[in-house]
Amino acid sequence: MATGQLFSRSTQALFYNFKQSPIQRMLDFDFLCARELPSVAGIVNPGSDGFQKLFFGQEEIAVPVYGSVVAGCKAHPTADVFINFASFRSAFASSMEALKQPTIRVVAIIAEGVPEGDAKKLIAYARANNKVVIGPATVGGMQAGAFKIGDTAGTLDNIVSCKLYRPGSVGFVSKSGGMSNEMYNVLARATDGLYEGIAIGGDVFPGSTLSDHVLRFNNIPQIKLIVVLGELGGTDEYSLVEALQQGRVHKPVVAWVSGTCAKLFKSEVQFGHAGAKSGGDLESAQGKNKALKEAGAIVPTSFESLEAVIKDTFEKLVASGVIIPVVDVTPPIVPEDLNIAVKNGKVRAPTHIVSTICDDRGEEPTYAGVPISNIIEKEFGVGDVISLLWFKKNLPRYATKFIEMCIILCADHGPCVSGAHNSIVTSRAGKDLVSCLVSGLLTIGPRFGGAIDDAARYFKDAYDRQLNPHEFVETMKKKGIRVPGIGHRIKSRDNRDKRVEFLQKYARLHFPSVKYMEYAVQVETYTLTKANNLVLNVDGAIGSLFLDLLVSCAMFNQQEIDDIVEIGYLNGLFVLARSIGLIGHTFDQKRLKQPLYRHPWEDVLYA
């Protein structure tokens, strides 16, 4: 067991099992104390590495993450404290591994409920190798103005009110972490504050004892007064009684053992900690307080009078010149996290993303205000979901059925078209699904599958300007622009595209108006006089019919319709639909275990 100071302003730790809140609290404490270096040198997360972003004052820093204890210790040989936030199931293995590292002097085990057999092994190894174990079942410990473990001392507000940002003259040790926080407040009121505080933990077998730390405090020149808070159960306090009787402690010790109320119960009572249970007179709070007082400790008559006794003892030490009270300083202000400041109404922060189509903050997600449960219960189809997420409207069923027809009819057009060919080649190159899909999607544009928006745009402009088909086509010809939605490499006057016929038939039966489609048919009649394959293709059919849908359903104003066409909603239908086919081609090639594709020489003109 160490015989002197455990921590200093240069102490650095390795933190096991990443927990953002306690690490950030340590770094905030560092800033409050004006430390030059962060006290957390690195984080050990088994099986992972990289870094975690945290704040050191105003500055955002990257704290390295290591996949093993050995790697962390090797990278940071000056980090001699190991803070273990592992669960009680794995705390033994990780703590023992840390104790075996030559660079580690102190191991703090936060977990409660570590098996007693494991705790005994850790204690034996630590004592045999002159190392310190704090815990299990501890909040940790701290040196005021220098270093703290995890959540020790609680919030920043509590740390400031307890003046823990600078060292005082009192050494304090307790079994309880919660009571330590309370006692830090007491010490700030009754004395010039804490120098070092340790919570040894409430389990039956703590890694270090009350007397271990009292004897350390006795060897630290800056500590002039020692305060001990014990509890009923066990016999740990008697090792302190023995040290006092042997004259090994030369500084005033104010001590109190809590749990005197246990005498009011007729049977044995288990209090909060595993080791805090009322047993015989030897383990009772009254018995321990009596023994401590007889050994020379200053023991109050009750916990309520503890603060007054500490204050009186401190003032006597000041009067005798043993203590020169520490002059207080004003600590720096730790920047507040933005989310906390916003929550407390201190600042206004603009959002970075705006979403109007869905909301996932409630009990269930909503699409355009419609709960998912409603969508399922009312048996909405894919077209209905698209109407909510794309158009933010619950379109009539004939409209959503038309959307679904477009997806079905455009899902695939064979392996020879550009998109499918690209996906097939990429799949045969052994690439993953997303790569294969994207390689096919990237071919979609004005020459392949991307003419729906242009067809809608040009047909709408021509119809709204009341151009007859001859004027429209010839004007486009003069501009050197092919009419989008007109023309097919295979289909012709005598070999019509069945997809176009299906869409036209459905629209004539269900749409209130098909004026744009009829205009497109008139354009087709004119273009067929020029060439047999200048038929209305599926892009032109979808583009013109979607205009009819938007206009005739009476749910969109003119500006909304113009925006839909301009933004590219209609090409979105083709992208969504064709993704189904591209994924199918990708899976098909992988299922068939097709080899790497190489284009044949005879199909290339080498010019």
XYZ file of C-alpha atoms in Angstrom:
607
model
C 0.000 0.000 0.000
C 1.288 3.453 -0.899
C 2.406 5.537 2.065
C 1.933 9.033 0.685
C 0.088 11.078 -1.866
C -1.810 9.172 -4.613
C -2.563 12.004 -7.010
C -1.136 15.299 -8.242
C -1.879 17.979 -10.822
C 0.007 15.936 -13.410
C -1.718 12.611 -12.687
C -3.264 10.986 -15.751
C -5.576 8.002 -15.942
C -6.746 5.317 -18.326
C -10.519 4.996 -18.324
C -11.896 1.488 -18.886
C -15.289 1.027 -20.612
C -16.219 4.373 -22.183
C -18.795 6.427 -20.292
C -19.093 9.957 -21.616
C -20.557 11.677 -18.560
C -17.931 10.744 -15.919
C -15.077 11.345 -18.363
C -16.432 14.775 -19.285
C -16.846 15.575 -15.595
C -13.192 14.719 -15.040
C -12.134 16.983 -17.905
C -14.371 19.808 -16.669
C -12.784 19.468 -13.239
C -9.348 19.652 -14.875
C -10.296 22.921 -16.541
C -11.759 24.263 -13.314
C -8.444 23.536 -11.594
C -6.454 25.121 -14.449
C -4.608 21.900 -15.226
C -2.354 22.056 -18.249
C -3.041 18.478 -19.380
C -6.321 16.542 -19.387
C -6.421 13.930 -16.641
C -7.809 11.280 -19.015
C -4.911 10.097 -21.166
C -6.846 7.399 -22.975
C -9.872 5.132 -23.008
C -9.763 1.336 -23.069
C -12.706 -0.268 -24.859
C -12.085 -3.969 -25.516
C -12.123 -4.806 -29.204
C -12.272 -1.249 -30.504
C -9.929 1.633 -31.134
C -9.998 5.144 -32.565
C -10.900 8.192 -30.513
C -13.755 9.896 -28.674
C -14.498 13.606 -28.974
C -14.773 15.423 -25.644
C -14.283 18.949 -24.315
C -11.351 20.323 -22.361
C -12.729 23.720 -21.451
C -13.677 25.506 -24.667
C -11.472 23.243 -26.774
C -12.756 20.033 -28.321
C -10.185 17.255 -28.017
C -9.829 13.712 -29.358
C -9.150 11.211 -26.572
C -7.570 8.028 -28.000
C -9.337 4.682 -27.597
C -7.454 1.392 -27.262
C -8.701 -2.149 -27.674
C -6.824 -3.590 -24.706
C -5.372 -2.635 -21.337
C -1.876 -3.522 -22.535
C -2.174 -1.263 -25.594
C -3.412 1.664 -23.487
C -0.638 1.295 -20.924
C 2.017 0.967 -23.618
C 0.803 4.137 -25.361
C 0.631 6.131 -22.090
C 3.389 4.961 -19.738
C 2.934 7.982 -17.442
C -0.773 7.261 -16.841
C -0.625 5.481 -13.473
C -4.324 5.443 -12.466
C -6.772 2.912 -13.918
C -10.450 3.859 -13.575
C -12.534 0.751 -14.131
C -16.180 1.244 -15.138
C -16.616 -2.414 -16.133
C -19.651 -4.321 -14.851
C -19.302 -6.511 -11.758
C -19.091 -9.522 -14.102
C -15.910 -8.398 -15.845
C -14.406 -6.042 -13.263
C -12.090 -8.697 -11.816
C -10.363 -9.690 -15.062
C -9.819 -6.124 -16.273
C -8.707 -4.889 -12.835
C -6.229 -7.743 -12.417
C -4.840 -7.106 -15.884
C -4.364 -3.441 -14.970
C -2.685 -4.279 -11.656
C -0.206 -6.449 -13.529
C 0.922 -3.538 -15.686
C 4.115 -1.971 -14.307
C 2.891 1.549 -15.086
C -0.328 1.331 -13.030
C -0.183 2.280 -9.320
C -3.863 2.859 -8.485
C -6.945 0.953 -9.642
C -10.415 2.307 -8.882
C -13.212 -0.267 -9.279
C -16.587 1.441 -9.575
C -18.781 -1.673 -9.942
C -20.865 -2.875 -7.029
C -21.335 -6.572 -6.365
C -17.925 -7.892 -7.415
C -17.741 -11.482 -6.068
C -16.023 -11.529 -2.696
C -13.570 -14.198 -3.804
C -12.475 -12.022 -6.710
C -12.165 -8.969 -4.448
C -9.881 -10.922 -2.086
C -7.604 -11.940 -4.974
C -7.316 -8.325 -6.142
C -6.540 -7.140 -2.611
C -3.870 -9.792 -2.120
C -2.166 -9.016 -5.428
C -2.257 -5.248 -4.824
C -0.761 -5.528 -1.331
C 1.927 -7.932 -2.510
C 2.936 -5.516 -5.258
C 2.595 -2.226 -3.332
C -0.370 -1.011 -5.347
C -3.646 0.633 -4.299
C -7.168 -0.557 -5.006
C -10.031 1.860 -4.353
C -13.355 0.020 -4.308
C -15.194 -2.067 -5.375
C -18.522 -0.245 -5.062
C -16.916 3.173 -4.940
C -17.437 6.544 -6.527
C -13.643 6.956 -6.364
C -11.618 9.705 -4.842
C -9.947 13.027 -5.534
C -7.277 15.516 -4.663
C -8.765 18.992 -4.587
C -7.386 21.255 -7.272
C -5.525 18.373 -8.923
C -7.355 15.185 -9.941
C -10.631 13.366 -9.488
C -11.954 9.941 -10.396
C -15.103 9.765 -12.514
C -18.215 11.123 -10.809
C -16.497 11.895 -7.495
C -17.976 15.043 -5.885
C -20.899 15.123 -8.300
C -21.810 18.104 -10.437
C -19.718 21.155 -11.232
C -22.017 23.279 -9.081
C -21.307 21.037 -6.103
C -17.564 21.083 -6.805
C -17.540 24.884 -6.891
C -19.669 25.247 -3.758
C -17.344 22.807 -1.952
C -14.286 24.745 -3.196
C -12.746 21.576 -4.541
C -11.022 23.469 -7.351
C -8.180 24.283 -4.951
C -6.564 22.284 -2.102
C -7.520 22.779 1.534
C -6.053 21.247 4.692
C -8.302 18.251 5.394
C -7.872 14.589 4.485
C -11.160 12.727 4.384
C -11.950 9.031 4.016
C -15.301 7.291 4.010
C -16.944 4.082 2.889
C -19.791 5.918 1.189
C -19.484 7.917 -2.033
C -22.817 9.658 -1.493
C -21.890 10.699 2.025
C -18.509 11.871 0.724
C -20.280 14.450 -1.409
C -22.224 15.618 1.630
C -19.084 15.759 3.760
C -17.227 17.832 1.151
C -19.918 20.461 1.705
C -19.486 20.177 5.447
C -15.721 20.581 5.166
C -16.113 23.641 2.918
C -18.281 25.291 5.584
C -16.345 24.216 8.667
C -12.732 24.380 7.377
C -10.667 25.727 4.523
C -11.698 22.665 2.531
C -10.558 19.281 1.345
C -7.049 18.301 0.362
C -7.705 14.666 -0.496
C -10.855 12.562 -0.226
C -11.336 8.841 -0.739
C -14.466 6.674 -0.743
C -13.146 3.158 -0.152
C -16.440 1.512 -1.181
C -19.252 -0.208 0.627
C -18.624 -3.865 -0.208
C -17.640 -6.336 2.530
C -14.045 -6.528 1.289
C -12.774 -3.105 0.144
C -9.494 -2.941 -1.720
C -8.076 -0.507 0.817
C -9.172 0.320 4.349
C -9.984 3.437 6.306
C -6.733 3.065 8.260
C -4.713 2.625 5.040
C -5.714 6.073 3.929
C -5.539 7.684 7.374
C -1.924 6.498 7.635
C -1.257 7.943 4.182
C -2.806 11.257 5.216
C -0.536 11.256 8.242
C 2.450 11.316 5.863
C 1.166 14.123 3.616
C 2.476 17.475 4.950
C -0.353 19.532 3.435
C -2.995 17.585 5.387
C -3.332 18.994 8.909
C -6.671 17.500 9.946
C -8.119 14.038 9.219
C -11.845 13.318 9.090
C -13.198 9.768 8.968
C -16.772 8.645 8.323
C -17.341 4.963 8.956
C -20.468 2.840 9.128
C -21.837 -0.086 11.066
C -20.935 -3.593 10.012
C -17.544 -5.215 9.679
C -14.465 -4.400 11.723
C -12.535 -2.061 9.426
C -12.725 0.827 11.890
C -10.844 -1.221 14.483
C -7.705 -1.180 12.357
C -7.867 2.608 12.742
C -8.424 2.197 16.480
C -5.288 0.048 16.612
C -3.240 2.607 14.639
C -4.374 5.373 17.007
C -3.553 3.285 20.064
C -0.090 2.535 18.681
C 0.587 6.226 18.167
C 1.034 5.846 14.417
C -1.246 8.804 13.666
C 0.085 12.184 14.799
C -2.595 14.458 13.419
C -6.032 15.196 14.882
C -8.657 12.684 13.721
C -12.336 13.557 13.845
C -14.344 10.364 13.358
C -17.948 9.271 13.302
C -19.467 5.875 12.545
C -22.983 6.163 11.158
C -25.753 3.650 11.760
C -26.516 4.259 15.439
C -30.215 3.918 14.620
C -29.724 0.175 14.026
C -30.153 -0.378 17.758
C -33.799 0.598 17.379
C -34.481 -2.545 15.337
C -35.085 -5.881 17.058
C -33.454 -7.948 14.300
C -30.365 -7.547 12.103
C -30.828 -4.812 9.485
C -29.120 -4.567 6.092
C -28.458 -0.951 5.102
C -27.451 0.333 1.654
C -23.982 -1.188 1.303
C -23.216 -4.886 1.287
C -20.981 -4.399 4.306
C -23.412 -2.144 6.197
C -25.459 -4.521 8.295
C -26.043 -4.537 12.018
C -24.421 -7.451 13.770
C -23.139 -7.813 17.307
C -21.951 -5.032 19.598
C -18.462 -5.124 18.081
C -19.814 -4.226 14.629
C -22.349 -1.691 15.884
C -21.906 2.025 15.301
C -22.031 2.665 19.048
C -19.292 0.126 19.727
C -17.026 1.551 17.043
C -17.581 5.176 18.093
C -16.755 4.260 21.691
C -13.562 2.456 20.668
C -12.438 5.336 18.424
C -13.010 7.864 21.202
C -11.089 5.774 23.713
C -8.220 5.454 21.217
C -7.903 9.247 20.953
C -10.113 10.213 18.020
C -12.394 13.220 18.395
C -15.891 11.717 18.235
C -19.058 13.863 18.309
C -22.199 12.816 20.160
C -24.198 12.551 16.928
C -23.897 13.045 13.177
C -25.755 16.341 13.571
C -22.959 17.688 15.778
C -20.170 16.410 13.484
C -19.845 19.684 11.558
C -19.541 21.729 14.760
C -16.843 19.419 16.111
C -14.876 19.630 12.836
C -15.172 23.406 12.861
C -14.035 23.649 16.484
C -11.046 21.369 15.849
C -10.068 23.301 12.729
C -10.248 26.674 14.510
C -8.026 25.372 17.318
C -5.439 24.271 14.741
C -5.590 27.716 13.141
C -5.246 29.422 16.498
C -2.202 27.309 17.362
C -0.582 28.113 14.028
C -0.688 24.538 12.737
C -2.983 25.598 9.890
C -2.704 28.739 7.845
C -6.084 28.832 6.082
C -5.887 28.634 2.328
C -6.680 31.871 0.536
C -9.617 31.277 -1.770
C -9.342 31.899 -5.511
C -11.944 32.484 -8.187
C -12.163 29.462 -10.475
C -12.607 29.824 -14.233
C -16.076 29.347 -15.644
C -16.453 26.001 -17.367
C -18.273 26.470 -20.687
C -21.748 24.981 -20.597
C -22.702 22.324 -23.119
C -24.956 23.704 -25.816
C -27.753 21.187 -25.254
C -27.860 22.016 -21.525
C -27.796 25.767 -22.167
C -30.626 25.422 -24.686
C -32.631 23.266 -22.277
C -32.188 25.855 -19.519
C -33.243 28.648 -21.839
C -29.886 30.439 -21.719
C -29.157 30.461 -25.436
C -30.956 30.060 -28.734
C -29.353 27.714 -31.231
C -30.435 27.451 -34.864
C -31.211 23.983 -36.155
C -29.022 22.504 -38.872
C -31.633 20.357 -40.581
C -35.278 21.027 -41.367
C -37.629 18.083 -41.879
C -41.316 18.402 -42.770
C -42.113 14.884 -43.984
C -41.692 12.757 -40.866
C -41.176 12.861 -37.117
C -39.582 10.133 -34.999
C -39.669 11.892 -31.629
C -42.931 10.516 -30.247
C -44.073 7.060 -29.261
C -44.103 6.028 -32.919
C -42.837 7.583 -36.163
C -45.227 9.599 -38.293
C -45.209 10.118 -42.055
C -46.550 13.600 -42.866
C -48.359 13.553 -39.537
C -49.863 10.078 -40.030
C -48.768 7.554 -37.352
C -47.184 4.337 -38.584
C -49.888 2.350 -36.798
C -52.578 4.096 -38.882
C -50.669 3.329 -42.063
C -50.543 -0.374 -41.190
C -54.108 -0.605 -39.853
C -55.578 1.097 -42.921
C -53.495 -1.160 -45.193
C -51.781 1.693 -47.004
C -49.661 0.620 -49.957
C -46.289 1.794 -51.200
C -48.038 4.456 -53.289
C -49.733 5.844 -50.179
C -46.401 6.018 -48.336
C -44.828 7.813 -51.314
C -47.715 10.282 -51.373
C -47.070 11.086 -47.692
C -43.277 11.229 -47.771
C -42.835 12.841 -51.194
C -45.899 15.018 -51.586
C -46.888 15.420 -47.900
C -50.481 14.672 -48.840
C -52.800 11.705 -48.479
C -53.607 11.360 -52.178
C -56.781 9.553 -53.303
C -56.479 5.832 -53.866
C -56.647 6.084 -57.679
C -53.589 8.371 -57.537
C -51.545 6.131 -55.247
C -52.539 3.117 -57.343
C -51.182 4.941 -60.414
C -47.897 5.557 -58.555
C -47.672 1.851 -57.778
C -48.359 0.986 -61.413
C -45.507 3.251 -62.499
C -43.148 1.469 -60.076
C -44.251 -1.959 -61.281
C -43.989 -1.075 -64.971
C -40.574 0.618 -64.617
C -38.980 -1.885 -62.217
C -36.933 -3.532 -64.954
C -36.426 -3.488 -68.714
C -34.049 -6.376 -69.238
C -30.307 -6.894 -68.809
C -29.235 -4.937 -71.877
C -30.202 -1.398 -70.861
C -27.473 0.827 -69.445
C -28.349 0.651 -65.765
C -28.834 -3.111 -65.611
C -25.669 -3.698 -67.626
C -23.625 -1.593 -65.230
C -25.034 -3.372 -62.187
C -24.380 -6.766 -63.764
C -20.750 -5.910 -64.600
C -20.186 -4.494 -61.121
C -21.741 -7.526 -59.467
C -19.540 -9.852 -61.503
C -16.542 -7.830 -60.312
C -17.384 -9.025 -56.798
C -18.580 -5.691 -55.447
C -21.186 -5.327 -52.707
C -24.893 -4.654 -53.235
C -24.741 -0.900 -52.655
C -21.881 -0.469 -55.146
C -23.742 -2.510 -57.770
C -26.945 -0.534 -57.238
C -25.198 2.827 -57.409
C -23.274 1.911 -60.553
C -26.593 1.251 -62.270
C -28.345 4.319 -60.879
C -25.550 6.601 -62.068
C -26.473 5.865 -65.686
C -29.935 7.393 -65.212
C -30.108 10.762 -66.921
C -31.418 12.527 -70.018
C -30.520 9.566 -72.282
C -31.665 6.722 -70.040
C -34.748 6.861 -67.855
C -34.354 10.479 -66.901
C -36.725 12.034 -69.385
C -39.895 11.917 -67.273
C -39.359 15.349 -65.717
C -38.353 16.887 -69.059
C -41.356 15.319 -70.789
C -43.683 16.743 -68.156
C -41.944 20.103 -68.279
C -42.103 20.508 -72.080
C -45.598 19.062 -72.523
C -46.911 21.341 -69.782
C -45.248 24.431 -71.211
C -46.526 23.715 -74.729
C -50.086 22.924 -73.614
C -50.317 25.924 -71.261
C -49.085 28.194 -74.093
C -51.670 26.588 -76.368
C -49.132 25.476 -78.951
C -50.512 22.952 -81.402
C -48.419 19.769 -81.882
C -46.882 21.083 -85.116
C -45.771 24.350 -83.500
C -44.415 22.515 -80.456
C -42.395 19.905 -82.355
C -41.007 22.302 -84.932
C -40.031 24.831 -82.273
C -38.133 22.108 -80.411
C -36.484 21.062 -83.685
C -35.285 24.605 -84.352
C -33.724 24.678 -80.879
C -31.992 21.390 -81.570
C -33.873 19.642 -78.745
C -35.422 16.224 -79.117
C -38.942 16.030 -77.698
C -38.584 14.201 -74.344
C -40.972 11.289 -73.993
C -41.152 10.680 -77.733
C -39.240 7.917 -79.528
C -38.133 4.356 -78.854
C -35.334 2.146 -80.177
C -37.601 -0.921 -80.413
C -41.239 0.140 -80.189
C -43.066 1.680 -83.161
C -46.473 2.504 -84.619
C -47.120 -1.204 -85.182
C -45.425 -2.464 -82.006
C -46.739 -0.309 -79.209
C -45.322 -0.293 -75.703
C -47.776 -2.237 -73.550
C -46.717 -0.223 -70.513
C -47.896 2.978 -72.160
C -51.205 1.369 -73.084
C -51.802 0.122 -69.536
C -51.168 3.578 -68.064
C -53.372 5.340 -70.605
C -56.221 2.904 -70.099
C -56.063 3.258 -66.313
C -55.955 7.048 -66.446
C -58.922 7.298 -68.808
C -60.946 5.141 -66.412
C -59.970 6.794 -63.118
C -58.521 10.302 -63.612
C -60.976 13.227 -63.540
C -59.043 14.773 -66.437
C -56.345 13.580 -68.874
C -55.803 16.765 -70.878
C -52.009 16.606 -70.777
C -51.969 12.948 -71.811
C -54.299 13.666 -74.726
C -52.013 16.490 -75.779
C -49.046 14.102 -75.671
C -51.010 11.655 -77.870
C -51.619 14.456 -80.363
C -47.890 15.184 -80.394
C -47.251 11.476 -81.014
C -49.671 11.511 -83.954
C -47.667 14.344 -85.494
C -44.228 12.801 -84.817
C -45.318 9.485 -86.359
C -45.708 11.306 -89.639
C -41.969 11.853 -89.515
C -40.753 8.421 -88.392
C -42.341 5.110 -87.478
C -40.546 4.827 -84.110
C -41.374 8.332 -82.799
C -44.011 6.920 -80.470
C -44.971 8.103 -77.020
C -42.693 6.131 -74.712
C -43.158 5.258 -71.052
C -41.316 8.427 -69.918
C -43.689 10.600 -71.908
C -46.719 8.668 -70.703
C -45.754 8.939 -67.022
C -44.714 12.595 -67.356
C -47.961 13.710 -69.033
C -50.198 11.570 -66.815
C -48.529 12.795 -63.656
C -49.368 16.326 -64.733
C -52.977 15.235 -65.077
C -52.869 13.611 -61.647
C -51.452 16.727 -59.972
C -53.936 19.042 -61.664
C -57.096 16.953 -61.547
C -56.895 15.746 -57.937
C -57.303 19.413 -56.853
C -54.812 18.996 -53.995
C -51.960 21.064 -55.444
C -51.815 24.712 -56.425
C -50.006 25.884 -59.548
C -46.796 26.784 -57.689
C -46.643 23.372 -56.029
C -47.077 21.643 -59.401
C -44.312 23.746 -60.946
C -42.015 22.943 -58.001
C -42.688 19.206 -58.253
C -41.752 19.169 -61.931
C -38.731 21.430 -61.455
C -37.274 19.597 -58.436
C -37.315 16.213 -60.165
C -40.041 14.288 -58.340
C -41.089 12.380 -61.444
C -37.630 11.057 -62.232
C -37.645 9.944 -58.618
C -40.327 7.437 -59.554
C -38.055 5.910 -62.198
C -35.075 5.840 -59.800
C -37.162 4.119 -57.109
C -38.710 1.654 -59.542
C -35.539 0.756 -61.403
C -33.684 0.181 -58.107
C -35.838 -2.933 -57.708
C -34.594 -4.339 -60.999
C -30.979 -3.329 -60.453
C -30.976 -5.103 -57.089
C -32.529 -8.119 -58.792
C -29.805 -8.227 -61.446
C -27.150 -7.924 -58.752
C -28.546 -10.855 -56.786
C -29.051 -12.854 -59.988
C -25.373 -12.594 -60.943
C -24.199 -13.472 -57.442
C -26.600 -16.405 -57.223
C -25.326 -17.704 -60.564
C -21.720 -17.153 -59.409
C -20.888 -15.398 -62.653
C -17.177 -14.645 -63.255
C -15.580 -11.271 -63.920
C -16.986 -9.756 -67.093
C -14.646 -8.825 -69.939
C -15.993 -7.260 -73.097
C -15.091 -9.286 -76.226
C -12.525 -7.860 -78.642
C -14.708 -8.547 -81.663
C -17.322 -6.152 -80.305
C -14.867 -3.229 -80.244
C -13.905 -1.060 -83.190
C -10.217 -0.315 -82.720
C -9.830 2.871 -84.742
